[in-house]
Short mmCIF file of C-alpha atoms and ligand atoms in Angstrom, two decimals:
data_model
loop_
_atom_site.label_atom_id
_atom_site.label_comp_id
_atom_site.label_asym_id
_atom_site.label_seq_id
_atom_site.Cartn_x
_atom_site.Cartn_y
_atom_site.Cartn_z
CA MET A 757 0.34 0.31 0.28
CA SER A 758 1.38 3.35 -0.89
CA LEU A 759 2.06 5.77 1.54
CA PHE A 760 -0.81 8.12 0.77
CA ASP A 761 -3.24 4.99 0.45
CA SER A 762 -2.03 4.57 3.89
CA LEU A 763 -2.87 7.94 4.61
CA VAL A 764 -6.71 7.56 3.11
CA VAL A 765 -7.01 4.44 4.76
CA ALA A 766 -6.01 5.89 8.32
CA THR A 767 -9.29 9.27 7.81
CA ILE A 768 -11.36 6.91 7.44
CA PRO A 769 -12.71 6.68 10.58
CA PHE A 770 -12.99 10.08 10.94
CA VAL A 771 -14.71 10.30 7.26
CA PRO A 772 -18.34 11.96 8.02
CA ARG A 773 -20.58 8.71 7.35
CA PRO A 774 -23.32 10.21 4.75
CA PHE A 775 -19.54 10.08 2.35
CA ILE A 776 -19.48 6.44 3.58
CA ARG A 777 -22.81 5.91 3.04
CA HIS A 778 -22.28 7.36 -0.60
CA PHE A 779 -19.74 5.42 -1.93
CA ALA A 780 -20.40 2.37 0.16
CA ASP A 781 -23.30 2.43 -1.93
CA PRO A 782 -22.98 -0.72 -4.24
CA TYR A 783 -21.14 -2.87 -1.69
CA ILE A 784 -24.94 -2.80 -0.08
CA ALA A 785 -28.26 -4.03 -1.03
CA GLY A 786 -29.27 -1.54 1.63
CA GLU A 787 -31.35 -1.03 4.83
CA GLU A 788 -34.84 -2.78 3.86
CA LEU A 789 -35.31 -6.74 3.54
CA ALA A 790 -37.15 -5.83 0.11
CA ASP A 791 -34.46 -3.97 -0.87
CA ALA A 792 -31.61 -7.53 -0.10
CA VAL A 793 -35.13 -8.90 -2.03
CA ARG A 794 -34.94 -7.36 -5.39
CA VAL A 795 -31.10 -7.13 -5.63
CA VAL A 796 -30.83 -10.95 -5.31
CA LYS A 797 -34.24 -10.87 -8.29
CA LEU A 798 -31.34 -9.09 -10.51
CA LEU A 799 -28.43 -10.96 -9.25
CA ASN A 800 -30.50 -14.79 -10.17
CA ARG A 801 -31.47 -13.58 -13.39
CA GLU A 802 -28.16 -13.00 -14.68
CA GLY A 803 -27.84 -16.01 -13.19
CA ALA A 804 -25.82 -15.52 -10.07
CA LYS A 805 -26.77 -17.35 -6.56
CA ALA A 806 -26.43 -15.39 -3.64
CA THR A 807 -26.12 -15.55 0.21
CA VAL A 808 -27.90 -13.03 2.30
CA ASP A 809 -26.14 -11.53 5.09
CA VAL A 810 -28.28 -8.76 7.76
CA LEU A 811 -25.20 -6.16 8.28
CA GLY A 812 -24.65 -6.22 11.61
CA GLU A 813 -20.93 -7.30 14.25
CA ALA A 814 -19.59 -7.94 17.83
CA VAL A 815 -22.98 -6.48 19.85
CA THR A 816 -22.48 -6.53 22.62
CA ASN A 817 -25.14 -7.77 25.11
CA LEU A 818 -27.27 -10.93 24.62
CA ASP A 819 -30.62 -8.72 24.02
CA GLU A 820 -28.57 -6.63 20.64
CA ALA A 821 -27.24 -10.98 19.43
CA ALA A 822 -30.77 -12.23 20.25
CA ARG A 823 -32.79 -9.41 18.13
CA ALA A 824 -29.87 -10.55 16.04
CA ALA A 825 -30.43 -13.47 15.47
CA ASP A 826 -34.57 -13.47 14.59
CA SER A 827 -33.53 -10.91 12.22
CA TYR A 828 -32.48 -13.75 9.72
CA LEU A 829 -35.78 -15.19 10.62
CA PRO A 830 -38.11 -13.21 7.95
CA VAL A 831 -34.88 -13.37 5.85
CA LEU A 832 -35.08 -16.97 5.48
CA ASP A 833 -38.96 -16.58 4.90
CA ALA A 834 -38.73 -14.75 2.14
CA ILE A 835 -36.29 -16.99 0.19
CA GLU A 836 -38.46 -19.32 0.69
CA ARG A 837 -41.94 -17.26 -1.02
CA GLU A 838 -40.11 -15.55 -3.39
CA ARG A 839 -38.31 -18.86 -4.91
CA LEU A 840 -35.40 -17.40 -3.99
CA ASP A 841 -31.59 -18.76 -5.43
CA ALA A 842 -30.06 -17.87 -2.16
CA ASN A 843 -29.16 -18.49 1.58
CA ILE A 844 -27.97 -17.13 4.46
CA SER A 845 -24.77 -16.13 5.58
CA ILE A 846 -23.44 -15.03 9.62
CA LYS A 847 -21.01 -13.72 11.44
CA PRO A 848 -20.90 -15.96 14.22
CA THR A 849 -20.62 -12.36 16.78
CA GLN A 850 -23.53 -10.56 15.85
CA LEU A 851 -24.84 -13.77 17.37
CA GLY A 852 -22.38 -13.70 21.07
CA LEU A 853 -19.82 -15.02 20.20
CA ALA A 854 -17.35 -12.60 21.48
CA LEU A 855 -20.39 -12.75 24.93
CA ASP A 856 -21.28 -16.26 25.74
CA TYR A 857 -20.77 -19.36 23.74
CA ASP A 858 -23.76 -20.86 25.31
CA ALA A 859 -25.84 -17.76 24.23
CA CYS A 860 -25.17 -17.89 20.52
CA ARG A 861 -25.32 -21.26 20.30
CA GLU A 862 -28.90 -21.26 21.17
CA ASN A 863 -28.91 -17.54 18.47
CA PHE A 864 -27.80 -20.23 15.97
CA LEU A 865 -29.92 -22.82 16.81
CA ARG A 866 -33.00 -20.74 16.76
CA VAL A 867 -32.01 -19.41 13.27
CA ILE A 868 -31.23 -23.10 12.50
CA GLU A 869 -34.85 -24.49 13.64
CA ARG A 870 -36.09 -21.84 10.31
CA VAL A 871 -33.94 -23.29 8.04
CA ARG A 872 -33.91 -26.55 8.62
CA MET A 873 -37.49 -25.92 7.77
CA TYR A 874 -37.03 -25.15 4.62
CA ASP A 875 -34.01 -27.36 4.12
CA SER A 876 -31.84 -23.44 3.81
CA PHE A 877 -28.68 -24.09 4.45
CA LEU A 878 -26.07 -21.62 6.01
CA ARG A 879 -22.98 -20.18 6.08
CA ILE A 880 -20.74 -19.08 9.85
CA ASP A 881 -18.85 -16.49 8.22
CA MET A 882 -15.18 -15.99 9.99
CA GLU A 883 -13.83 -12.66 11.73
CA ASP A 884 -11.30 -12.39 13.56
CA SER A 885 -8.21 -14.41 15.07
CA PRO A 886 -9.83 -14.23 18.54
CA TYR A 887 -12.42 -15.98 17.49
CA THR A 888 -11.01 -18.45 14.61
CA THR A 889 -11.31 -21.61 17.52
CA LEU A 890 -14.70 -20.78 18.54
CA THR A 891 -16.14 -20.14 15.22
CA LEU A 892 -15.00 -23.34 13.70
CA ASP A 893 -15.60 -25.36 17.66
CA LEU A 894 -19.45 -23.32 16.94
CA VAL A 895 -19.02 -24.95 12.94
CA GLN A 896 -18.72 -28.99 14.13
CA ASP A 897 -21.50 -28.15 17.52
CA LEU A 898 -24.10 -27.40 15.13
CA ARG A 899 -23.98 -29.77 12.83
CA ARG A 900 -24.27 -32.38 14.73
CA GLU A 901 -27.89 -30.18 15.26
CA TYR A 902 -28.01 -29.85 11.24
CA GLY A 903 -25.73 -30.66 8.32
CA LYS A 904 -25.71 -27.90 5.95
CA ILE A 905 -24.13 -25.73 7.40
CA GLY A 906 -20.94 -24.37 6.19
CA ALA A 907 -17.20 -23.16 7.44
CA VAL A 908 -14.94 -20.23 6.10
CA LEU A 909 -11.51 -20.62 6.25
CA GLN A 910 -8.91 -17.36 5.23
CA ALA A 911 -5.79 -18.17 3.71
CA TYR A 912 -4.35 -15.56 5.11
CA MET A 913 -4.34 -17.10 8.48
CA ARG A 914 -1.16 -19.72 9.40
CA ARG A 915 -3.00 -22.15 11.06
CA SER A 916 -5.04 -22.89 8.05
CA MET A 917 -4.00 -25.79 6.31
CA SER A 918 -4.04 -27.63 9.64
CA ASP A 919 -7.76 -26.09 10.43
CA LEU A 920 -8.38 -28.11 6.88
CA ARG A 921 -7.39 -30.88 7.05
CA GLU A 922 -8.19 -31.57 10.56
CA ARG A 923 -11.52 -30.27 10.77
CA ILE A 924 -12.46 -29.35 7.55
CA ILE A 925 -11.78 -33.25 5.28
CA PRO A 926 -13.20 -35.05 8.08
CA ASP A 927 -15.97 -34.05 7.89
CA LYS A 928 -16.55 -33.03 4.21
CA ILE A 929 -17.74 -29.39 5.29
CA ASN A 930 -18.79 -26.92 2.61
CA LEU A 931 -16.01 -24.70 2.91
CA ARG A 932 -15.82 -21.08 1.46
CA LEU A 933 -11.86 -20.14 0.85
CA CYS A 934 -11.26 -16.46 1.01
CA LYS A 935 -7.73 -14.67 1.74
CA GLY A 936 -9.43 -13.00 5.39
CA ILE A 937 -10.01 -9.88 5.51
CA TYR A 938 -8.95 -7.75 8.69
CA ILE A 939 -5.78 -6.43 10.10
CA GLU A 940 -4.17 -9.76 11.91
CA PRO A 941 0.00 -9.84 12.78
CA SER A 942 2.87 -11.69 11.19
CA GLU A 943 2.73 -14.19 14.28
CA ILE A 944 -0.26 -15.85 13.25
CA ALA A 945 -0.43 -14.83 9.54
CA PHE A 946 0.86 -14.41 6.51
CA ARG A 947 1.34 -11.15 5.61
CA ASP A 948 3.07 -10.72 2.37
CA PHE A 949 0.15 -11.03 -0.75
CA ASP A 950 1.70 -13.04 -3.00
CA VAL A 951 2.11 -15.28 -0.53
CA VAL A 952 -0.44 -15.18 1.14
CA ARG A 953 -1.75 -16.08 -3.20
CA ARG A 954 -0.23 -19.68 -3.26
CA ASN A 955 -1.38 -20.45 0.05
CA TYR A 956 -4.56 -19.58 -0.64
CA VAL A 957 -3.70 -22.23 -4.04
CA ARG A 958 -2.32 -24.25 -2.17
CA LEU A 959 -5.79 -24.72 0.11
CA LEU A 960 -7.57 -24.89 -2.61
CA ARG A 961 -6.06 -27.11 -4.39
CA ILE A 962 -6.42 -29.59 -1.05
CA ALA A 963 -9.19 -29.12 -0.35
CA LEU A 964 -10.46 -30.19 -4.29
CA GLU A 965 -8.22 -32.62 -4.00
CA ALA A 966 -9.53 -34.04 -0.89
CA GLY A 967 -13.35 -34.01 -2.83
CA VAL A 968 -14.81 -30.55 -0.17
CA TYR A 969 -17.13 -27.94 -1.49
CA VAL A 970 -15.83 -25.56 -1.89
CA GLY A 971 -16.62 -21.76 -2.14
CA ILE A 972 -13.99 -20.03 -4.02
CA ALA A 973 -14.89 -16.60 -2.70
CA THR A 974 -12.39 -14.20 -4.09
CA HIS A 975 -11.90 -11.06 -7.24
CA ASP A 976 -7.94 -11.64 -7.91
CA GLU A 977 -8.32 -12.41 -10.89
CA LEU A 978 -5.14 -14.73 -10.90
CA LEU A 979 -6.95 -17.19 -8.61
CA VAL A 980 -9.63 -17.44 -10.30
CA TRP A 981 -7.44 -18.13 -12.97
CA GLU A 982 -5.25 -20.67 -10.36
CA ALA A 983 -9.23 -21.89 -9.56
CA PHE A 984 -10.35 -22.56 -13.34
CA THR A 985 -6.83 -24.72 -13.25
CA LEU A 986 -7.41 -27.16 -10.81
CA ILE A 987 -10.93 -27.70 -11.59
CA ASP A 988 -10.00 -28.97 -15.08
CA GLU A 989 -7.20 -31.14 -13.91
CA LEU A 990 -8.91 -32.30 -11.05
CA GLY A 991 -12.02 -33.34 -13.89
CA LEU A 992 -14.78 -31.79 -11.03
CA ASP A 993 -18.16 -30.74 -12.39
CA ARG A 994 -19.85 -27.86 -12.23
CA GLU A 995 -21.87 -29.37 -8.94
CA GLN A 996 -18.21 -29.97 -7.12
CA TYR A 997 -17.63 -26.18 -5.57
CA GLU A 998 -19.18 -22.71 -7.09
CA PHE A 999 -17.72 -18.89 -7.58
CA GLN A 1000 -18.41 -16.64 -4.82
CA MET A 1001 -18.14 -12.99 -5.41
CA LEU A 1002 -18.85 -9.66 -3.04
CA LEU A 1003 -22.14 -7.28 -3.80
CA GLY A 1004 -20.91 -4.23 -5.71
CA VAL A 1005 -17.04 -5.73 -6.57
CA ARG A 1006 -15.70 -6.93 -10.31
CA PRO A 1007 -19.19 -7.02 -11.76
CA ASP A 1008 -17.57 -8.28 -15.23
CA LEU A 1009 -15.59 -10.87 -13.69
CA ARG A 1010 -18.73 -12.19 -12.27
CA ARG A 1011 -19.87 -11.87 -15.96
CA GLN A 1012 -17.00 -13.42 -17.15
CA ILE A 1013 -17.52 -16.65 -14.74
CA ILE A 1014 -20.83 -16.75 -14.95
CA SER A 1015 -21.03 -17.34 -18.66
CA GLU A 1016 -18.51 -19.53 -18.13
CA GLY A 1017 -20.71 -22.38 -16.95
CA HIS A 1018 -19.63 -21.91 -13.92
CA ARG A 1019 -21.83 -21.73 -10.83
CA MET A 1020 -21.10 -17.79 -9.19
CA ARG A 1021 -22.97 -17.23 -5.45
CA VAL A 1022 -23.02 -13.50 -4.60
CA TYR A 1023 -22.47 -11.91 -0.68
CA VAL A 1024 -25.65 -9.48 -0.22
CA PRO A 1025 -25.17 -7.06 2.73
CA PHE A 1026 -28.29 -5.72 3.89
CA GLY A 1027 -29.72 -4.19 6.82
CA GLU A 1028 -28.98 -0.27 8.66
CA ASP A 1029 -25.75 -1.68 10.05
CA TRP A 1030 -24.22 -0.06 7.44
CA TYR A 1031 -20.81 1.85 8.54
CA ALA A 1032 -18.83 -1.35 10.13
CA TYR A 1033 -19.19 -3.18 6.86
CA SER A 1034 -18.66 0.01 4.73
CA ALA A 1035 -15.59 1.17 6.18
CA ARG A 1036 -13.91 -2.36 5.42
CA ARG A 1037 -14.89 -2.11 1.93
CA LEU A 1038 -14.09 1.15 1.98
CA LYS A 1039 -9.92 0.70 3.89
CA GLU A 1040 -9.76 -2.74 1.46
CA ASN A 1041 -9.23 -0.20 -1.75
CA PRO A 1042 -8.86 2.91 -1.04
CA LYS A 1043 -8.77 3.78 -4.66
CA VAL A 1044 -12.33 4.17 -3.98
CA ALA A 1045 -11.98 6.07 -0.39
CA GLY A 1046 -8.96 8.30 -2.53
CA TYR A 1047 -11.79 9.27 -3.65
CA VAL A 1048 -14.05 9.82 -0.31
CA LEU A 1049 -11.05 11.91 1.14
CA LYS A 1050 -11.32 13.67 -2.08
CA ASP A 1051 -14.55 14.60 -2.12
CA ILE A 1052 -14.24 16.18 1.56
CA LEU A 1053 -10.88 17.96 0.23
CA GLY A 1054 -12.68 19.38 -2.36
CA LEU A 1055 -10.71 18.13 -5.51
CA ARG A 1056 -12.95 16.22 -7.38
CA HIS A 1057 -13.71 17.32 -10.28
C1 FAD B 1837 -18.15 -13.37 -0.48
C2 FAD B 1837 -17.62 -13.74 0.04
C3 FAD B 1837 -17.54 -14.19 1.75
C4 FAD B 1837 -15.90 -13.25 2.31
N1 FAD B 1837 -16.42 -13.56 3.32
C5 FAD B 1837 -15.31 -13.75 4.42
C6 FAD B 1837 -14.85 -14.16 5.20
O1 FAD B 1837 -15.96 -15.05 6.15
N2 FAD B 1837 -14.40 -13.16 6.16
C7 FAD B 1837 -12.84 -12.23 5.79
O2 FAD B 1837 -11.81 -12.69 6.51
N3 FAD B 1837 -12.98 -12.52 4.74
C8 FAD B 1837 -14.11 -12.54 3.60
N4 FAD B 1837 -13.99 -12.69 2.56
C9 FAD B 1837 -13.48 -11.30 1.86
C10 FAD B 1837 -11.42 -12.00 2.03
O3 FAD B 1837 -11.06 -12.08 3.14
C11 FAD B 1837 -11.41 -10.49 1.02
O4 FAD B 1837 -10.84 -9.91 2.42
C12 FAD B 1837 -11.75 -9.95 -0.39
O5 FAD B 1837 -12.70 -10.74 -1.59
C13 FAD B 1837 -10.73 -9.53 -0.79
O6 FAD B 1837 -9.55 -10.31 -1.00
P1 FAD B 1837 -10.17 -10.74 -3.12
O7 FAD B 1837 -9.13 -12.23 -2.89
O8 FAD B 1837 -10.57 -10.29 -4.02
O9 FAD B 1837 -8.24 -10.65 -3.56
P2 FAD B 1837 -7.42 -8.36 -3.94
O10 FAD B 1837 -6.83 -8.60 -3.76
O11 FAD B 1837 -8.35 -8.34 -2.34
O12 FAD B 1837 -8.89 -8.07 -5.13
C14 FAD B 1837 -8.30 -8.47 -6.45
C15 FAD B 1837 -9.63 -7.61 -6.99
O13 FAD B 1837 -10.63 -6.79 -6.90
C16 FAD B 1837 -10.90 -5.97 -6.66
N5 FAD B 1837 -11.59 -5.34 -5.52
C17 FAD B 1837 -11.67 -6.08 -4.34
N6 FAD B 1837 -12.25 -5.56 -3.29
C18 FAD B 1837 -13.12 -4.29 -3.76
C19 FAD B 1837 -13.11 -3.70 -3.43
N7 FAD B 1837 -13.68 -3.57 -1.69
N8 FAD B 1837 -14.18 -2.92 -4.32
C20 FAD B 1837 -13.28 -2.46 -4.89
N9 FAD B 1837 -12.69 -3.09 -6.01
C21 FAD B 1837 -12.38 -3.86 -5.56
C22 FAD B 1837 -10.00 -5.09 -7.21
O14 FAD B 1837 -9.41 -4.90 -8.89
C23 FAD B 1837 -9.58 -5.92 -6.96
O15 FAD B 1837 -7.61 -5.66 -6.91
C24 FAD B 1837 -15.46 -12.98 1.64
C25 FAD B 1837 -15.64 -12.71 0.24
C26 FAD B 1837 -16.05 -12.59 -0.61
C27 FAD B 1837 -15.42 -12.39 -1.95
#
């Protein structure tokens, strides 16, 4: 990251919320469930599946965590009612993982009851490193209650290879593989861009060779190309993996992948709690954040 980009990223917390909102618009469906339904319908028409996320993370008390769990129930109802090709993704701290494991588990079980009712699928997102072990525990624990629950591994984490071998492969857990978005210390995470890429490819190869269904979550064209190569080499059917992308990021690449006949799923966040998610997207893409800064400073024409 250049010095200017680092500076831009450092200023994000001081940027007025309306500016963040404006530039984050492409990354979120809107504030209401109806917005998510509309966007998922458009994606489905385009040939993409979706996974819906109700924005919010790291709640501060158990009432909030319970309310967050309840907010997924109408989403599941809408997916069923509107016959959307979509499932849901949930951040575990949103349902209270940072507060109380058992309460969080109970919250998930309430959501899972509805997921089961519709024979749907639930993905548990992976957050920052204090929660990695707990999140994988939770996935394994909940899968004893309902099988259609998937996990996420982050290629930047040094531990991901052993998590893949010890936790994911033995039970063939449906896996989303991503690079990882949080800032982690080098003792536990690779920091070099190319090492993360190489580790991604290595994890992907081992997972696919072991017969794990992988959600190949990336917008990095090199990784997409590596995935194509592996898919060919291993002679995989289209039903053995899918590509995954975030709403608003590289729609050109998304359409390209779909046009080549691969499954594609788009992560569709919606809700009132858009700030943290949007700020992370901007930090990831300082060029966009740079526009925000220039707008504020009146430098953009
Ligand atoms: C479906 C999905 C689910 C995810 N779930 C998780 C999760 O549970 N836990 C987690 O830690 N991370 C998650 N991530 C985020 C992921 O870890 C990466 O941080 C993110 O995908 C960027 O990495 P990349 O592989 O796309 O490569 P990058 O090299 O970061 O991006 C490749 C290219 O994509 C474009 N691009 C990337 N980001 C943006 C952006 N914000 N705006 C515009 N263009 C952009 C740029 O052109 C860039 O050159 C998820 C990502 C996806 C796609």
